[in-house]
XYZ file of C-alpha atoms in Angstrom:
346
model
C -43.826 0.306 4.052
C -41.748 0.442 7.239
C -37.996 0.196 7.078
C -35.748 -0.315 10.068
C -32.999 2.241 10.527
C -29.928 1.839 12.698
C -27.709 4.858 13.267
C -24.403 4.670 15.158
C -23.539 7.664 17.319
C -19.855 7.917 18.200
C -18.567 8.594 21.676
C -18.078 12.307 21.071
C -21.747 12.938 20.303
C -23.930 13.540 23.329
C -27.606 12.757 22.827
C -30.077 12.882 25.666
C -31.256 9.430 26.664
C -28.707 7.556 24.508
C -25.592 5.929 25.845
C -22.504 7.349 24.119
C -21.272 5.015 21.426
C -24.542 3.079 21.209
C -26.696 2.147 18.254
C -30.090 3.735 17.837
C -32.630 1.858 15.726
C -35.909 3.406 14.663
C -38.657 2.514 12.265
C -39.523 5.167 9.698
C -42.175 5.003 7.045
C -41.196 6.121 3.554
C -44.044 8.603 3.308
C -46.341 10.310 5.793
C -49.256 12.660 5.785
C -48.382 16.044 7.273
C -50.920 15.556 10.063
C -48.985 12.616 11.496
C -45.414 13.641 10.604
C -42.905 15.300 12.917
C -41.014 18.315 11.584
C -37.755 19.671 12.961
C -35.834 22.883 12.267
C -32.046 23.013 12.419
C -30.999 26.666 12.497
C -27.471 27.776 11.697
C -27.731 30.626 14.191
C -30.399 32.690 15.938
C -28.412 35.806 16.756
C -30.326 38.226 14.550
C -34.020 39.117 14.188
C -34.344 37.699 10.683
C -33.297 34.198 11.726
C -35.358 34.279 14.913
C -38.523 35.257 13.037
C -37.814 32.717 10.285
C -37.528 29.816 12.720
C -40.439 30.679 15.007
C -42.887 31.484 12.240
C -41.833 28.400 10.268
C -42.663 26.225 13.258
C -45.964 28.066 13.705
C -46.801 27.525 10.037
C -45.840 23.861 10.290
C -48.208 23.382 13.214
C -50.971 25.094 11.257
C -50.272 22.723 8.342
C -50.792 19.711 10.607
C -47.223 18.806 11.494
C -46.060 17.874 14.939
C -42.953 19.970 15.649
C -39.822 19.528 17.708
C -38.081 22.430 19.466
C -35.726 24.230 17.091
C -32.032 23.374 17.274
C -29.614 26.322 17.230
C -26.072 25.659 16.011
C -25.034 29.174 17.055
C -22.756 29.504 14.035
C -20.878 26.271 14.794
C -20.871 23.918 11.799
C -19.835 20.943 13.936
C -22.656 21.571 16.359
C -25.134 21.689 13.496
C -24.114 18.164 12.471
C -24.681 17.042 16.066
C -28.002 18.917 16.070
C -29.184 16.966 13.040
C -28.164 13.719 14.741
C -30.114 14.758 17.826
C -33.195 15.613 15.772
C -33.039 12.226 14.048
C -32.876 10.591 17.483
C -35.800 12.700 18.676
C -38.039 11.339 15.922
C -37.903 13.943 13.157
C -39.513 12.727 9.931
C -38.820 15.829 7.844
C -36.428 18.716 8.444
C -36.091 22.364 7.587
C -32.407 23.280 7.693
C -30.697 26.646 7.408
C -27.025 25.717 6.987
C -24.445 27.675 8.920
C -21.819 26.470 6.416
C -22.766 25.290 2.935
C -20.008 22.674 2.725
C -19.947 21.535 6.333
C -23.668 20.690 6.284
C -23.179 17.951 3.655
C -22.435 15.092 6.124
C -25.556 16.015 8.095
C -27.640 15.814 4.919
C -26.190 12.362 4.276
C -27.225 11.249 7.780
C -30.758 12.474 7.207
C -30.851 10.734 3.839
C -29.690 7.452 5.343
C -32.476 7.817 7.897
C -35.057 8.324 5.164
C -35.710 11.876 6.371
C -36.284 14.448 3.595
C -34.673 17.852 4.064
C -35.737 21.245 2.758
C -33.045 23.903 3.129
C -34.310 27.433 3.709
C -32.505 30.732 3.049
C -29.217 29.047 2.100
C -28.131 26.188 -0.153
C -25.790 23.280 0.552
C -22.662 22.919 -1.562
C -23.625 19.334 -2.384
C -25.628 16.433 -0.978
C -29.260 15.624 -1.624
C -32.248 17.669 -0.481
C -35.911 17.690 -1.460
C -35.846 21.440 -2.220
C -33.790 24.567 -1.622
C -35.956 27.600 -0.835
C -34.170 30.911 -1.056
C -34.103 34.262 -2.776
C -31.917 34.904 -5.794
C -29.038 36.315 -3.759
C -26.956 37.172 -6.822
C -29.875 39.212 -8.080
C -30.173 40.954 -4.705
C -26.495 41.891 -4.924
C -27.141 43.214 -8.419
C -30.132 45.239 -7.194
C -27.972 46.814 -4.491
C -25.260 47.539 -7.081
C -27.629 49.295 -9.435
C -28.995 51.446 -6.633
C -25.542 52.394 -5.343
C -23.976 52.916 -8.767
C -26.706 55.249 -9.972
C -26.812 57.183 -6.701
C -23.079 57.981 -6.705
C -22.911 58.766 -10.418
C -20.935 55.666 -11.355
C -17.721 56.676 -9.600
C -16.191 56.826 -6.141
C -15.312 54.431 -3.328
C -17.790 51.882 -1.984
C -17.262 49.799 1.143
C -18.655 46.272 0.741
C -19.274 44.601 4.101
C -19.237 40.979 3.030
C -21.134 38.114 4.583
C -19.531 34.775 5.309
C -18.007 33.535 2.058
C -18.402 29.943 3.299
C -22.153 30.378 2.745
C -23.932 30.493 -0.591
C -25.664 33.707 0.426
C -22.414 35.457 1.265
C -20.777 34.374 -1.971
C -23.796 35.172 -4.142
C -24.359 38.617 -2.608
C -20.705 39.411 -3.220
C -20.576 38.014 -6.750
C -23.832 39.646 -7.856
C -22.694 43.049 -6.569
C -19.160 42.831 -7.954
C -20.100 41.550 -11.412
C -22.749 44.243 -11.758
C -20.272 46.961 -10.737
C -17.688 45.687 -13.198
C -20.201 45.629 -16.036
C -22.216 48.777 -15.305
C -20.021 51.036 -13.152
C -16.368 50.167 -13.865
C -15.079 53.431 -12.379
C -16.348 52.507 -8.906
C -13.656 51.308 -6.477
C -14.910 48.523 -4.202
C -13.272 48.160 -0.792
C -14.126 44.659 0.427
C -14.149 43.805 4.123
C -15.109 40.348 5.482
C -17.463 40.222 8.461
C -18.442 36.540 8.735
C -21.988 37.804 9.520
C -20.674 39.289 12.794
C -21.917 42.687 13.979
C -18.709 43.608 15.774
C -16.569 42.791 12.741
C -18.827 44.879 10.499
C -18.580 47.856 12.866
C -14.811 47.537 13.173
C -14.385 47.315 9.408
C -16.595 50.352 8.851
C -14.596 52.341 11.424
C -11.267 51.413 9.823
C -12.370 52.228 6.288
C -14.019 55.513 7.289
C -10.846 56.628 9.075
C -8.686 56.029 6.007
C -11.164 57.084 3.309
C -12.679 60.507 3.946
C -14.106 60.419 0.426
C -16.094 57.195 0.928
C -19.256 57.480 -1.182
C -21.329 54.466 -0.163
C -21.570 51.345 1.978
C -23.092 48.047 0.893
C -24.236 45.971 3.877
C -24.881 42.348 2.961
C -27.138 41.959 6.025
C -28.802 44.910 7.739
C -30.071 42.438 10.330
C -26.493 41.933 11.489
C -24.684 45.098 10.420
C -26.901 48.160 10.243
C -27.184 49.250 13.870
C -23.434 49.120 14.399
C -22.599 50.860 11.130
C -25.022 53.685 11.901
C -23.355 54.145 15.301
C -19.936 54.272 13.626
C -21.137 56.881 11.123
C -22.619 58.972 13.916
C -19.458 58.733 16.025
C -17.362 59.814 13.055
C -19.653 62.738 12.253
C -20.401 61.151 8.881
C -24.120 60.487 9.400
C -25.591 63.196 7.175
C -29.183 62.281 6.280
C -30.428 60.955 2.959
C -30.450 63.790 0.416
C -27.721 65.859 2.082
C -24.675 66.667 -0.100
C -22.252 64.771 2.165
C -24.518 61.777 2.791
C -22.860 58.352 2.541
C -25.252 56.229 0.523
C -26.314 53.041 2.336
C -27.726 49.942 0.639
C -28.483 46.744 2.504
C -30.078 43.320 2.235
C -32.724 41.836 4.575
C -35.084 44.785 5.276
C -35.689 44.061 8.939
C -38.192 46.148 10.920
C -35.237 48.201 12.182
C -34.012 48.786 8.630
C -37.442 49.936 7.507
C -37.504 52.400 10.408
C -34.123 53.761 9.298
C -35.495 54.266 5.784
C -38.388 56.208 7.297
C -35.931 58.244 9.384
C -33.794 59.136 6.355
C -30.734 57.193 7.488
C -30.851 54.206 5.120
C -31.393 54.657 1.385
C -32.473 51.215 0.200
C -32.934 47.718 1.606
C -33.458 44.653 -0.535
C -36.181 42.743 1.280
C -35.617 39.029 1.664
C -38.984 37.290 1.123
C -39.057 35.814 4.616
C -42.805 35.265 4.471
C -42.328 33.202 1.305
C -39.443 31.227 2.849
C -41.873 30.217 5.579
C -44.823 29.516 3.301
C -42.970 27.494 0.695
C -40.472 25.894 3.079
C -43.381 24.294 4.916
C -45.238 23.536 1.666
C -42.236 21.705 0.202
C -41.768 19.832 3.491
C -45.391 18.705 3.223
C -44.780 17.597 -0.375
C -41.635 15.728 0.681
C -43.305 13.641 3.383
C -46.043 12.795 0.885
C -43.387 11.525 -1.512
C -43.611 14.378 -4.027
C -40.065 15.283 -5.038
C -40.154 15.532 -8.830
C -39.946 19.284 -9.391
C -39.034 20.397 -12.905
C -36.967 23.523 -13.669
C -38.962 26.499 -14.873
C -41.406 29.181 -13.718
C -43.664 28.395 -10.763
C -47.244 29.411 -10.071
C -46.048 31.830 -7.367
C -43.836 34.214 -9.356
C -40.521 32.448 -8.870
C -38.376 30.034 -10.843
C -37.104 26.576 -10.027
C -33.545 25.976 -11.200
C -31.144 23.120 -10.604
C -28.190 23.549 -8.253
C -26.240 20.397 -8.938
C -28.875 17.681 -8.687
C -31.082 19.650 -6.314
C -34.101 21.759 -7.263
C -33.947 25.336 -5.984
C -36.933 27.683 -5.833
C -35.527 31.191 -6.333
C -38.028 33.637 -4.848
C -38.227 37.308 -5.853
C -36.978 40.091 -3.563
C -38.222 43.688 -3.516
C -36.092 46.827 -3.248
C -37.467 49.011 -0.449
C -37.086 52.800 -0.412
C -39.063 55.608 1.168
C -41.538 55.271 -1.720
C -42.737 51.791 -0.705
C -41.573 51.368 2.879
C -45.139 51.271 4.196
C -46.115 48.285 2.048
C -47.841 45.860 4.482
C -46.654 42.886 2.428
C -43.022 43.495 3.418
C -41.991 40.952 6.049
C -40.370 43.721 8.080
C -43.778 45.354 8.472
C -45.722 42.134 8.941
C -43.301 40.965 11.649
C -44.086 43.854 13.975
């Protein structure tokens, strides 16, 4: 069945080929086969290797699955631009979207626009605060924070000062990585003092925070980096500049735990500079993001909570199904595992 869709674009939204303030009407079918559907990717930002690999390989996988693909849209960390990006992708003929929200609340109006256009959305890596999507594909970020906590707490003997370089608390990932770490510390290592510093997923803010805390805390025992993709290179430079970069195993080593496990992070584990990295399952984000997009265009949206056939669990976040994928802790013992996305991405 074909339904006519009319979308009004206000005068402040610039869309190539459309007169500002005009009405765009398109015909969209309610369901498509993947080999005749057009997929679009709206990225929150592409300023780190993880996001760049996620977007490019997702589009490659979509092509291999039979989708036509549009060029990726990059909001560059601007929530308002991401809303405009979604409008642009609708105008360009997208029939299904992969979206990585730059802001979990701000993305909600964009999801509503896609819904009104009959375009299913699968969010990847992060979850929206509300709105309707076909599926949320992400790792259990609270669990990753807990994994980092357990590693840090045991390594420092359950006491001492730990710097937590927080991600953007406007994102589900930032909040979950903070909450998982903090709740675990409170329950398992109550003597640990957590020094929280916001970074908003910005490398320069992470480096500046690390410098400030190091200067005022000569007894700092560990640093928890909520994204090594964004933070690790700068933090390592700060440690080196401060003469606090003793290698793993040395008596005065500052224990480092991170999330992402980029190729660079894996190299730092090999070099004895990083202790542990919780590896986001980027390969699974790609595989199942595209698979759920294919299901969505075929009209399959009834996913029940419970274990999946691929080692994860579907839970409900509000009214939306969310596939929580497992994440591995990487140390020197398993850093050469070819299944890690940081190795496969080389």
